[in-house]
Amino acid sequence: MKWNKSIFLAAALFAGAATTQVHAQDNLINALKGNTSDNSKAGFKFTEVINLANTSIKDQGSSGTCWSYSGNSFLESEMIRMGKQPVEISQIFTARNTYIEKAKTFVRLHGDQAQGDGGQLHDVLTIFKKYGAVPREAYTGLQEGQTRNNFSEMGPILQGITQTVAKSKKPSNNWLKSFTAAMDAYLGEAPASFQYKGKTYTPRTFADQVVGINPDDYVGISSFEDHEYYKPFVLLIQDNWSFESFLNVKINDLTSIIDNALATGYTVAWATDVSEKSFSWKNGVAFVPEKPFEQMTKEEQDNMFNGPKAEPKITPAQRQEAFDNYTTTDDHGMHIVGLVKDQNGKEYYIVKNSWGESNDYKGYMYVTKEYVRYKTISLLVHKNAIEKGLQTKLGIK
């Protein structure tokens, strides 16, 4: 398939830059490497309260597709909850089609929008509804010899195409073919049909007959005092490229919703800020410290993750301020699957990550409720997981 010459030249320019570019996802993980304490695991004694069924830990590789990995992990747990045999849903099929929809919006907005690998948890449902789903075995996005995704070269090429088109006076009708062809070169063509357990499916029939969820049964939740509570609002973050509305709840409702969901058998997809000194991927613990890292002694810094620590109570004003001054940012998507208590009785959520099994808890983390109240960007949850009184307040039917 031939590319328009100007598109090709722009794509080649961005590809050259990619050879020296550190992917944003790798950059994030590397920035967290110093957040660790020696012998952290020995300092905690966690007692399991709830641990809902979920599929195996995955590794998103060098790609900013956490939202697809966590969102699809959430759907896989929904299959288990509904009594179905779970299947690993292709995260790259979801991401690929999200990039197509995002590219259309970018061009229609004349380039006045963020690009990159990022997305939102609700994108998984949007793509499920429009394109369907496929099992990972039918579409991995890996080329021969690859074992993990790496979008560091593909991403700038895709951006080069859309930026060139957005700057043109009159975009042709062919640019999307070039965009899709670039993804085909790196990820392979998405299957129109495939075999699964001896039966032929299309992405649509697989989504409907095998996965079997109803995308309209799920709601996005967030909490900001700058908006009217218990009403929908558009969450102003760069990766909300589709301008999706979220239901606004009070700060304590965030954890009440998660608690009710877990107690009634529902897991929760979670978008949050992880670029915090008190978030340790290696030690598998996240909390809110009583004083800023910069004000701690060297000993306090070294022992941040060595056992339970006291936390302040976060106010709605602090949560709003952190979002407005960029100390809370939309970094990462994960999957909340359970609840534990430490030796002092404090509760933590069991959080499934998509960075492989390299940390102290083989890919899982323990996150305090105060951290969730402070740093949550949004939740994605089945509407029936929300307590009936709150459903009524939110106008959920």
Short mmCIF file of C-alpha atoms in Angstrom, two decimals:
data_model
loop_
_atom_site.label_atom_id
_atom_site.label_comp_id
_atom_site.label_asym_id
_atom_site.label_seq_id
_atom_site.Cartn_x
_atom_site.Cartn_y
_atom_site.Cartn_z
CA MET A 1 0.00 0.00 0.00
CA LYS A 2 1.53 3.34 -1.06
CA TRP A 3 1.74 6.23 1.32
CA ASN A 4 1.29 9.85 0.37
CA LYS A 5 4.84 11.22 -0.07
CA SER A 6 4.56 13.99 2.54
CA ILE A 7 3.13 11.54 5.05
CA PHE A 8 5.99 9.12 4.39
CA LEU A 9 8.63 11.81 4.86
CA ALA A 10 7.10 12.99 8.13
CA ALA A 11 6.83 9.44 9.39
CA ALA A 12 10.47 8.75 8.53
CA LEU A 13 11.56 11.89 10.37
CA PHE A 14 9.76 10.85 13.54
CA ALA A 15 11.05 7.29 13.24
CA GLY A 16 14.60 8.59 13.23
CA ALA A 17 13.95 10.50 16.41
CA ALA A 18 12.54 7.36 18.01
CA THR A 19 15.92 5.63 18.05
CA THR A 20 17.03 7.95 20.85
CA GLN A 21 13.65 8.31 22.52
CA VAL A 22 13.02 6.58 25.84
CA HIS A 23 9.45 5.36 25.79
CA ALA A 24 7.20 7.10 28.31
CA GLN A 25 6.23 3.79 29.90
CA ASP A 26 9.85 2.76 30.41
CA ASN A 27 10.57 6.25 31.69
CA LEU A 28 7.82 5.92 34.30
CA ILE A 29 9.07 2.55 35.55
CA ASN A 30 12.66 3.77 35.64
CA ALA A 31 11.60 6.82 37.67
CA LEU A 32 10.14 4.52 40.33
CA LYS A 33 13.25 2.36 40.76
CA GLY A 34 14.56 4.47 43.63
CA ASN A 35 11.30 4.07 45.57
CA THR A 36 12.35 1.01 47.53
CA SER A 37 13.40 -0.07 51.01
CA ASP A 38 15.48 -3.07 52.00
CA ASN A 39 13.57 -5.93 53.63
CA SER A 40 10.19 -4.31 53.03
CA LYS A 41 8.30 -7.58 52.74
CA ALA A 42 9.46 -8.70 56.18
CA GLY A 43 7.90 -5.61 57.72
CA PHE A 44 4.34 -6.39 56.61
CA LYS A 45 2.03 -9.20 57.66
CA PHE A 46 -0.99 -9.11 55.39
CA THR A 47 -4.13 -11.09 56.13
CA GLU A 48 -6.41 -11.72 53.17
CA VAL A 49 -9.99 -10.52 53.53
CA ILE A 50 -11.23 -10.73 49.92
CA ASN A 51 -9.39 -12.04 46.89
CA LEU A 52 -11.54 -12.25 43.77
CA ALA A 53 -10.63 -14.44 40.83
CA ASN A 54 -8.49 -12.88 38.14
CA THR A 55 -6.35 -14.02 35.25
CA SER A 56 -2.56 -14.25 35.20
CA ILE A 57 -0.19 -11.30 35.52
CA LYS A 58 0.81 -9.81 32.18
CA ASP A 59 3.64 -7.56 31.00
CA GLN A 60 2.65 -4.66 28.77
CA GLY A 61 6.27 -4.27 27.65
CA SER A 62 7.50 -0.97 26.26
CA SER A 63 4.07 0.31 25.39
CA GLY A 64 1.77 2.81 27.04
CA THR A 65 -1.14 0.36 26.98
CA CYS A 66 -1.72 -0.09 30.73
CA TRP A 67 -5.32 1.05 30.24
CA SER A 68 -5.91 -1.79 27.76
CA TYR A 69 -4.18 -4.40 29.92
CA SER A 70 -6.01 -3.37 33.09
CA GLY A 71 -9.31 -2.80 31.31
CA ASN A 72 -9.22 -6.19 29.64
CA SER A 73 -8.08 -7.86 32.87
CA PHE A 74 -11.19 -6.33 34.42
CA LEU A 75 -13.37 -7.82 31.65
CA GLU A 76 -11.73 -11.21 32.16
CA SER A 77 -12.66 -11.10 35.84
CA GLU A 78 -16.17 -10.12 34.80
CA MET A 79 -16.31 -13.30 32.72
CA ILE A 80 -15.32 -15.30 35.81
CA ARG A 81 -17.94 -13.51 37.91
CA MET A 82 -20.61 -14.40 35.34
CA GLY A 83 -19.62 -18.06 35.48
CA LYS A 84 -17.79 -18.09 32.16
CA GLN A 85 -14.46 -19.64 31.35
CA PRO A 86 -12.14 -16.62 31.11
CA VAL A 87 -10.07 -16.00 28.01
CA GLU A 88 -7.10 -13.68 27.69
CA ILE A 89 -8.50 -10.88 25.56
CA SER A 90 -6.09 -9.34 23.06
CA GLN A 91 -4.92 -6.10 24.60
CA ILE A 92 -3.29 -5.02 21.34
CA PHE A 93 -6.49 -5.47 19.32
CA THR A 94 -8.14 -3.05 21.74
CA ALA A 95 -5.20 -0.63 21.59
CA ARG A 96 -4.92 -0.77 17.81
CA ASN A 97 -8.55 0.18 17.27
CA THR A 98 -8.35 2.85 19.95
CA TYR A 99 -5.45 4.43 18.05
CA ILE A 100 -7.59 4.49 14.90
CA GLU A 101 -10.44 6.26 16.69
CA LYS A 102 -8.04 8.61 18.46
CA ALA A 103 -6.33 9.47 15.15
CA LYS A 104 -9.68 10.39 13.58
CA THR A 105 -10.46 12.72 16.47
CA PHE A 106 -6.96 14.25 16.35
CA VAL A 107 -7.33 15.12 12.67
CA ARG A 108 -10.87 16.42 13.12
CA LEU A 109 -9.59 18.73 15.85
CA HIS A 110 -6.82 19.99 13.51
CA GLY A 111 -4.16 18.48 15.77
CA ASP A 112 -5.26 20.24 18.95
CA GLN A 113 -5.21 17.15 21.12
CA ALA A 114 -2.76 14.81 22.85
CA GLN A 115 -1.43 11.76 21.02
CA GLY A 116 0.70 8.83 22.16
CA ASP A 117 -0.10 5.36 23.46
CA GLY A 118 -2.28 6.53 26.32
CA GLY A 119 -5.97 5.90 26.74
CA GLN A 120 -8.67 5.52 29.33
CA LEU A 121 -10.28 2.47 30.89
CA HIS A 122 -13.58 3.22 29.16
CA ASP A 123 -11.80 2.93 25.78
CA VAL A 124 -11.82 -0.84 26.31
CA LEU A 125 -15.62 -0.77 26.38
CA THR A 126 -15.86 1.68 23.48
CA ILE A 127 -13.77 -0.60 21.26
CA PHE A 128 -15.59 -3.72 22.51
CA LYS A 129 -18.87 -2.14 21.47
CA LYS A 130 -17.71 -0.88 18.05
CA TYR A 131 -15.12 -3.45 16.95
CA GLY A 132 -15.65 -6.49 19.17
CA ALA A 133 -12.80 -8.46 20.72
CA VAL A 134 -10.41 -11.28 19.90
CA PRO A 135 -8.40 -13.70 22.06
CA ARG A 136 -4.75 -12.84 22.47
CA GLU A 137 -3.77 -16.08 20.75
CA ALA A 138 -5.39 -14.73 17.58
CA TYR A 139 -3.68 -11.33 17.72
CA THR A 140 -0.62 -10.66 19.88
CA GLY A 141 0.81 -7.67 18.01
CA LEU A 142 4.21 -9.37 18.21
CA GLN A 143 6.49 -9.88 15.23
CA GLU A 144 8.56 -13.03 14.80
CA GLY A 145 11.22 -13.19 17.52
CA GLN A 146 9.46 -10.65 19.76
CA THR A 147 8.36 -11.70 23.24
CA ARG A 148 7.02 -8.37 24.52
CA ASN A 149 5.49 -5.31 22.94
CA ASN A 150 7.66 -2.35 22.04
CA PHE A 151 5.94 0.71 20.57
CA SER A 152 8.93 3.05 20.79
CA GLU A 153 9.37 3.18 17.00
CA MET A 154 5.77 2.74 15.89
CA GLY A 155 4.41 5.51 18.12
CA PRO A 156 6.39 8.40 16.60
CA ILE A 157 5.61 7.17 13.09
CA LEU A 158 1.88 7.18 13.81
CA GLN A 159 2.19 10.64 15.32
CA GLY A 160 4.14 11.82 12.28
CA ILE A 161 1.31 10.74 10.01
CA THR A 162 -1.49 12.38 11.97
CA GLN A 163 0.46 15.57 12.60
CA THR A 164 1.19 15.93 8.89
CA VAL A 165 -2.46 15.35 8.01
CA ALA A 166 -3.70 17.76 10.70
CA LYS A 167 -1.48 20.51 9.29
CA SER A 168 -2.65 20.05 5.70
CA LYS A 169 -5.15 22.48 4.22
CA LYS A 170 -7.41 19.74 2.94
CA PRO A 171 -6.74 16.17 4.17
CA SER A 172 -7.17 13.45 1.58
CA ASN A 173 -9.41 10.46 2.11
CA ASN A 174 -6.39 8.13 2.07
CA TRP A 175 -4.50 9.12 5.21
CA LEU A 176 -6.26 6.59 7.43
CA LYS A 177 -5.15 3.80 5.06
CA SER A 178 -1.56 4.94 5.54
CA PHE A 179 -2.04 5.10 9.30
CA THR A 180 -3.48 1.58 9.37
CA ALA A 181 -0.75 0.28 7.09
CA ALA A 182 1.88 1.56 9.52
CA MET A 183 0.24 -0.35 12.36
CA ASP A 184 0.01 -3.44 10.16
CA ALA A 185 3.77 -3.25 9.57
CA TYR A 186 4.49 -3.30 13.31
CA LEU A 187 1.59 -5.23 14.80
CA GLY A 188 0.37 -7.37 11.92
CA GLU A 189 -3.07 -7.13 10.36
CA ALA A 190 -5.97 -7.61 12.74
CA PRO A 191 -7.88 -10.81 11.93
CA ALA A 192 -11.30 -10.53 10.29
CA SER A 193 -12.05 -14.08 11.48
CA PHE A 194 -10.21 -16.71 13.49
CA GLN A 195 -10.52 -20.12 15.09
CA TYR A 196 -11.11 -20.48 18.81
CA LYS A 197 -11.67 -23.88 20.40
CA GLY A 198 -12.59 -25.39 17.06
CA LYS A 199 -15.11 -22.75 16.06
CA THR A 200 -14.79 -19.82 13.67
CA TYR A 201 -15.51 -16.35 15.05
CA THR A 202 -15.32 -12.75 13.94
CA PRO A 203 -14.33 -10.09 16.49
CA ARG A 204 -18.02 -9.22 16.81
CA THR A 205 -19.29 -12.76 17.36
CA PHE A 206 -16.44 -13.53 19.77
CA ALA A 207 -17.23 -10.45 21.84
CA ASP A 208 -20.94 -11.24 21.94
CA GLN A 209 -20.89 -15.01 22.27
CA VAL A 210 -17.72 -15.76 24.24
CA VAL A 211 -16.89 -12.67 26.34
CA GLY A 212 -20.55 -11.79 26.64
CA ILE A 213 -20.46 -8.56 28.62
CA ASN A 214 -22.78 -5.60 28.00
CA PRO A 215 -20.69 -2.41 27.71
CA ASP A 216 -23.68 -0.32 28.78
CA ASP A 217 -23.64 -1.98 32.23
CA TYR A 218 -20.44 -0.15 33.27
CA VAL A 219 -19.89 3.36 34.58
CA GLY A 220 -16.91 5.65 35.05
CA ILE A 221 -16.53 7.30 38.45
CA SER A 222 -14.35 10.15 39.67
CA SER A 223 -14.32 12.76 42.45
CA PHE A 224 -13.58 16.47 42.23
CA GLU A 225 -15.09 19.23 44.31
CA ASP A 226 -14.80 21.62 41.37
CA HIS A 227 -17.83 19.86 39.83
CA GLU A 228 -21.31 19.23 41.16
CA TYR A 229 -21.49 16.01 43.12
CA TYR A 230 -23.60 13.11 41.85
CA LYS A 231 -23.76 14.58 38.36
CA PRO A 232 -21.81 13.65 35.19
CA PHE A 233 -18.87 15.79 34.07
CA VAL A 234 -16.17 15.61 31.41
CA LEU A 235 -12.86 14.67 33.01
CA LEU A 236 -10.20 17.06 31.71
CA ILE A 237 -7.19 14.85 31.22
CA GLN A 238 -5.23 14.50 28.00
CA ASP A 239 -5.98 10.83 27.50
CA ASN A 240 -9.74 11.37 27.69
CA TRP A 241 -9.57 11.97 23.94
CA SER A 242 -13.21 10.94 23.47
CA PHE A 243 -14.42 13.53 26.03
CA GLU A 244 -16.20 10.84 28.02
CA SER A 245 -18.33 11.86 31.00
CA PHE A 246 -17.74 10.48 34.49
CA LEU A 247 -20.08 10.42 37.48
CA ASN A 248 -18.78 12.71 40.21
CA VAL A 249 -18.90 11.39 43.78
CA LYS A 250 -17.53 12.58 47.11
CA ILE A 251 -14.02 11.56 48.12
CA ASN A 252 -15.11 8.88 50.60
CA ASP A 253 -17.51 7.43 48.03
CA LEU A 254 -14.49 6.32 46.00
CA THR A 255 -13.48 3.73 48.57
CA SER A 256 -17.07 2.95 49.57
CA ILE A 257 -17.80 2.01 45.96
CA ILE A 258 -14.73 -0.21 45.80
CA ASP A 259 -15.56 -1.81 49.15
CA ASN A 260 -19.13 -2.58 48.12
CA ALA A 261 -17.97 -3.93 44.77
CA LEU A 262 -15.43 -6.30 46.30
CA ALA A 263 -17.86 -7.45 49.01
CA THR A 264 -20.43 -8.35 46.35
CA GLY A 265 -18.01 -10.13 44.00
CA TYR A 266 -17.11 -7.36 41.55
CA THR A 267 -13.57 -6.20 40.78
CA VAL A 268 -12.77 -2.58 39.84
CA ALA A 269 -10.56 -1.06 37.15
CA TRP A 270 -8.51 1.82 38.53
CA ALA A 271 -6.77 4.76 36.83
CA THR A 272 -4.36 6.57 39.12
CA ASP A 273 -1.20 8.58 39.71
CA VAL A 274 1.81 6.36 40.47
CA SER A 275 4.62 8.90 40.07
CA GLU A 276 4.88 9.41 43.81
CA LYS A 277 7.77 8.83 46.21
CA SER A 278 5.37 6.81 48.36
CA PHE A 279 4.53 4.39 45.53
CA SER A 280 6.98 1.51 45.41
CA TRP A 281 6.59 -0.92 42.53
CA LYS A 282 9.53 -3.00 43.74
CA ASN A 283 8.17 -3.36 47.29
CA GLY A 284 4.57 -3.58 46.13
CA VAL A 285 3.25 -0.93 48.54
CA ALA A 286 1.69 2.53 48.14
CA PHE A 287 0.53 4.90 50.89
CA VAL A 288 0.29 8.61 51.78
CA PRO A 289 3.15 9.70 54.09
CA GLU A 290 2.51 12.08 56.98
CA LYS A 291 5.09 14.55 55.72
CA PRO A 292 6.61 15.29 52.30
CA PHE A 293 9.56 13.19 51.20
CA GLU A 294 11.80 16.26 51.10
CA GLN A 295 11.14 16.93 54.79
CA MET A 296 12.01 13.39 55.90
CA THR A 297 15.33 12.44 57.43
CA LYS A 298 17.56 10.09 55.46
CA GLU A 299 16.57 7.30 57.83
CA GLU A 300 12.87 7.97 57.30
CA GLN A 301 13.35 7.98 53.54
CA ASP A 302 15.27 4.69 53.62
CA ASN A 303 12.57 3.03 55.72
CA MET A 304 9.48 4.34 53.95
CA PHE A 305 8.33 0.88 52.89
CA ASN A 306 9.60 -1.15 55.84
CA GLY A 307 6.28 -1.90 57.49
CA PRO A 308 3.04 0.05 58.03
CA LYS A 309 3.19 3.83 58.39
CA ALA A 310 0.76 6.41 59.74
CA GLU A 311 -1.16 8.45 57.17
CA PRO A 312 -2.92 11.82 57.18
CA LYS A 313 -6.61 12.12 56.29
CA ILE A 314 -6.91 13.60 52.80
CA THR A 315 -9.54 16.30 52.27
CA PRO A 316 -11.49 17.01 49.07
CA ALA A 317 -9.66 20.34 48.83
CA GLN A 318 -6.25 18.61 48.93
CA ARG A 319 -7.36 16.14 46.28
CA GLN A 320 -8.59 18.94 44.00
CA GLU A 321 -5.46 21.04 44.56
CA ALA A 322 -3.15 18.12 43.71
CA PHE A 323 -5.01 17.62 40.43
CA ASP A 324 -4.95 21.33 39.58
CA ASN A 325 -1.23 21.84 40.34
CA TYR A 326 -0.19 18.64 38.49
CA THR A 327 1.06 16.76 41.52
CA THR A 328 -1.67 14.23 40.73
CA THR A 329 -1.36 13.13 37.12
CA ASP A 330 -2.96 10.48 34.93
CA ASP A 331 -0.11 7.96 34.95
CA HIS A 332 -1.32 4.39 35.01
CA GLY A 333 -4.21 1.94 34.92
CA MET A 334 -4.44 -1.15 37.17
CA HIS A 335 -7.03 -3.64 38.42
CA ILE A 336 -8.30 -3.84 42.03
CA VAL A 337 -9.11 -7.47 42.85
CA GLY A 338 -9.24 -7.77 46.64
CA LEU A 339 -8.67 -6.52 50.16
CA VAL A 340 -6.17 -7.31 52.94
CA LYS A 341 -5.39 -6.07 56.46
CA ASP A 342 -1.92 -5.45 57.83
CA GLN A 343 -0.78 -6.47 61.31
CA ASN A 344 -2.33 -3.27 62.73
CA GLY A 345 -5.72 -3.84 61.14
CA LYS A 346 -5.35 -1.20 58.41
CA GLU A 347 -6.96 -2.16 55.09
CA TYR A 348 -5.19 -2.17 51.73
CA TYR A 349 -6.50 -3.03 48.29
CA ILE A 350 -4.94 -5.89 46.34
CA VAL A 351 -4.00 -4.34 43.01
CA LYS A 352 -3.04 -6.30 39.91
CA ASN A 353 -0.44 -4.53 37.76
CA SER A 354 0.73 -5.17 34.17
CA TRP A 355 4.50 -4.83 34.61
CA GLY A 356 5.28 -8.52 34.89
CA GLU A 357 6.15 -10.40 38.09
CA SER A 358 9.37 -8.60 39.01
CA ASN A 359 8.30 -7.08 42.34
CA ASP A 360 8.04 -8.49 45.87
CA TYR A 361 4.50 -9.77 45.35
CA LYS A 362 4.84 -11.30 41.88
CA GLY A 363 3.04 -8.52 40.05
CA TYR A 364 0.51 -7.50 42.70
CA MET A 365 0.57 -4.49 45.03
CA TYR A 366 -1.01 -3.45 48.33
CA VAL A 367 -2.38 0.09 48.26
CA THR A 368 -3.90 1.96 51.21
CA LYS A 369 -7.39 3.44 51.03
CA GLU A 370 -6.00 6.91 51.73
CA TYR A 371 -3.77 6.64 48.67
CA VAL A 372 -6.78 5.66 46.59
CA ARG A 373 -8.81 8.59 47.92
CA TYR A 374 -5.95 10.99 47.18
CA LYS A 375 -4.54 9.79 43.87
CA THR A 376 -7.39 8.14 41.97
CA ILE A 377 -8.09 9.59 38.53
CA SER A 378 -11.10 7.37 37.84
CA LEU A 379 -12.78 4.02 38.48
CA LEU A 380 -14.56 1.72 36.06
CA VAL A 381 -17.14 -0.54 37.67
CA HIS A 382 -20.29 -2.51 36.91
CA LYS A 383 -23.30 -0.38 37.82
CA ASN A 384 -24.72 -3.16 40.02
CA ALA A 385 -21.57 -3.08 42.14
CA ILE A 386 -22.64 0.32 43.46
CA GLU A 387 -24.84 0.42 46.56
CA LYS A 388 -28.51 1.02 45.69
CA GLY A 389 -28.80 4.35 47.52
CA LEU A 390 -25.80 5.75 45.68
CA GLN A 391 -27.13 4.40 42.38
CA THR A 392 -30.26 6.46 42.96
CA LYS A 393 -28.25 9.61 43.77
CA LEU A 394 -26.26 9.13 40.56
CA GLY A 395 -29.31 8.44 38.43
CA ILE A 396 -28.08 4.98 37.46
CA LYS A 397 -30.80 2.69 36.12
#
